[in-house]
GROMACS .gro file of C-alpha atoms in nm:
model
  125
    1UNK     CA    1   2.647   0.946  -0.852
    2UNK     CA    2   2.674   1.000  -0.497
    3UNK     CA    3   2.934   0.690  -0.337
    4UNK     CA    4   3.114   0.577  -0.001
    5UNK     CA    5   3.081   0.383   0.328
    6UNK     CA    6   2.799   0.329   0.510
    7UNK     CA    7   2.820   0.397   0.844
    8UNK     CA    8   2.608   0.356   1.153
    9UNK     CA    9   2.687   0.495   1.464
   10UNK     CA   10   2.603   0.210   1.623
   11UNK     CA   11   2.748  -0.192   1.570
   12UNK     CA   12   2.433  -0.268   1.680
   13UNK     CA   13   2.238  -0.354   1.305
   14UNK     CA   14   2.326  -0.521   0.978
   15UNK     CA   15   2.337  -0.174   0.813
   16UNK     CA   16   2.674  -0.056   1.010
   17UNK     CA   17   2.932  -0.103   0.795
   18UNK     CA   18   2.823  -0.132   0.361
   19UNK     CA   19   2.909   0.053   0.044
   20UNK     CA   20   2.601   0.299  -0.068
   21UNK     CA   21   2.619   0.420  -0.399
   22UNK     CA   22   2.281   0.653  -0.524
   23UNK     CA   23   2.261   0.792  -0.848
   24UNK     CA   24   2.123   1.150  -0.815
   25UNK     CA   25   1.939   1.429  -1.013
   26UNK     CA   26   2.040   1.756  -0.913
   27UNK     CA   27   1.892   2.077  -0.996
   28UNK     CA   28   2.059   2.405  -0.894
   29UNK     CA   29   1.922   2.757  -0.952
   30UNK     CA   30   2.243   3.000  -0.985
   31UNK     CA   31   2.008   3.279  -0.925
   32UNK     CA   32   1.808   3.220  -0.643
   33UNK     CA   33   2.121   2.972  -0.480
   34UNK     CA   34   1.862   2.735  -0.448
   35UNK     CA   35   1.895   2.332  -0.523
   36UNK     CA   36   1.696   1.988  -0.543
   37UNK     CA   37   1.775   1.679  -0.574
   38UNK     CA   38   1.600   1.330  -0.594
   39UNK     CA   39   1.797   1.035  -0.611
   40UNK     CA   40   1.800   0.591  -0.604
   41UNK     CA   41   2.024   0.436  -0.393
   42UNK     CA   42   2.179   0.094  -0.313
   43UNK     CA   43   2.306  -0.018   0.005
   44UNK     CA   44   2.586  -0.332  -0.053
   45UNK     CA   45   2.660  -0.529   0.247
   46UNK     CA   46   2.768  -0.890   0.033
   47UNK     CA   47   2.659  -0.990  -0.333
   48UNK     CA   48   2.313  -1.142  -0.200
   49UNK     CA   49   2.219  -0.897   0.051
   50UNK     CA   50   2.129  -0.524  -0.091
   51UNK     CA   51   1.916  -0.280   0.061
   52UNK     CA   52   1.726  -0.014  -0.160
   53UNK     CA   53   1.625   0.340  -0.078
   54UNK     CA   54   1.486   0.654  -0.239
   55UNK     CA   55   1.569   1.055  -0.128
   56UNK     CA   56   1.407   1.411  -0.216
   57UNK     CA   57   1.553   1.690  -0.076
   58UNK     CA   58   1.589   2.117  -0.087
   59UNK     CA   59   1.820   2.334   0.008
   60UNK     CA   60   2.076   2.596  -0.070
   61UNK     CA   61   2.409   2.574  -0.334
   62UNK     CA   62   2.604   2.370  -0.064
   63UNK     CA   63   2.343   2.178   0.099
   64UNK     CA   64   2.037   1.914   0.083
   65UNK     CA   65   1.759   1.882   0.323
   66UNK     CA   66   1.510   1.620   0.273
   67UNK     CA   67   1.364   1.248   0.333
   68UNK     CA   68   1.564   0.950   0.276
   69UNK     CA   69   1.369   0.603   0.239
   70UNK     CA   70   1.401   0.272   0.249
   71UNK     CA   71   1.160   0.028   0.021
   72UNK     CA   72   1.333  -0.326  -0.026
   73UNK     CA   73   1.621  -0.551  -0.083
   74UNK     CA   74   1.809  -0.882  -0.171
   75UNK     CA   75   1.847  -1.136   0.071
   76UNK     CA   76   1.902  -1.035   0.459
   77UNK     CA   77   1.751  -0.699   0.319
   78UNK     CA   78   1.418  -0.864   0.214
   79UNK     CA   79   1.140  -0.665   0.288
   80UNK     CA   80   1.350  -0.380   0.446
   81UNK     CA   81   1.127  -0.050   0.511
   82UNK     CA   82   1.204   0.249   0.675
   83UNK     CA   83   1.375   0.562   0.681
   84UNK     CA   84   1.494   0.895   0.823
   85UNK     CA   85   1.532   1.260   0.763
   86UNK     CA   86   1.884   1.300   0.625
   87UNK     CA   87   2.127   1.590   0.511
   88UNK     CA   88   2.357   1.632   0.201
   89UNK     CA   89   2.697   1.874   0.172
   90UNK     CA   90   2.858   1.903  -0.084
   91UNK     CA   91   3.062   2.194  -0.324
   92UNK     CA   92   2.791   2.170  -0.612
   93UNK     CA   93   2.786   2.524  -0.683
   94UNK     CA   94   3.167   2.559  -0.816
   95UNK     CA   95   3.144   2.286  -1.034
   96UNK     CA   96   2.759   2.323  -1.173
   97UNK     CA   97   2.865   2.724  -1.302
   98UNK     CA   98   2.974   2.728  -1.623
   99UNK     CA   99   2.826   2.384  -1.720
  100UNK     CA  100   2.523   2.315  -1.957
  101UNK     CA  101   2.211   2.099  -1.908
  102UNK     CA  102   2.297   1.761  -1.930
  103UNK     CA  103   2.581   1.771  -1.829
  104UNK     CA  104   2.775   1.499  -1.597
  105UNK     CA  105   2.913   1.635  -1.256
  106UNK     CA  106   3.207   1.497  -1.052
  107UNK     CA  107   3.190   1.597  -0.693
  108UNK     CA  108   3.513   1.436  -0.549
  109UNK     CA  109   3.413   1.531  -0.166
  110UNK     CA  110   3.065   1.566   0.042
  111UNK     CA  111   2.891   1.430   0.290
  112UNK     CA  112   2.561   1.226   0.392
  113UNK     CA  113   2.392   1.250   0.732
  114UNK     CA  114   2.086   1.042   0.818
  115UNK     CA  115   1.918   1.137   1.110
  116UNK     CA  116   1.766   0.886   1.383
  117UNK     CA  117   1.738   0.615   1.061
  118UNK     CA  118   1.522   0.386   1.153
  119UNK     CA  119   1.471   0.017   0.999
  120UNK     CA  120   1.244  -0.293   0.986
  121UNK     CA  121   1.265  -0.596   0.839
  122UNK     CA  122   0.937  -0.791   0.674
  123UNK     CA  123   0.717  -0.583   0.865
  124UNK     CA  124   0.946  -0.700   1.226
  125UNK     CA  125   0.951  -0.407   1.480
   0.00000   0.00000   0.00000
């Protein structure tokens, strides 16, 4: 599970300031250092209004490159669509050596940046 604040870095939108929580499949490659991930995530502004959104991404041990989307919600988030390209950190490596498929991993720290995210409403421009 990936969790924290939402953040825009603009006041200007509905999406500035929400709890996102994404539950995430992670695969990481010792070897090669390599990692991907795809994930489902929910974006909580109030009880009603929830906005949805999908990632895949690639990338090294400590980070995530990839395409974060938007397809839905609840209430004010009806009909949400959109997206941006986006950017994960986090210390996966030192916690994933050592542990067996299956496993649960707790990553108390990391980082999210979406890039230029970009959002409609019901089609709206």
């Amino acid at each position: 599970m990936i969790e924290g604040v939402f953040y825009m870095e603009t006041s200007d939108g509905v999406l500035d300031d929400a709890f996102m929580e994404c539950s995430v499949k992670q695969d990481v490659d010792l070897k090669t250092e390599g990692t991907s991930a795809t994930g489902n995530c929910v974006i909580v502004l109030s009880p009603k209004d929830n906005a949805f959104g999908s990632f895949e991404c690639r990338g090294s041990e400590t980070a995530c490159r990839g395409r974060f989307t938007l397809n839905g919600g609840t209430g004010e988030f009806k009909g949400l669509q959109g997206g941006s390209e986006f950017f994960i950190r986090s210390p996966m490596r030192q916690l994933a050596e050592g542990i067996t498929d299956g496993d649960d991993v707790v990553v108390p720290n990391g980082m999210a940046l979406f890039r230029n995210l970009e959002y409609n409403m019901d089609g709206e421009d």
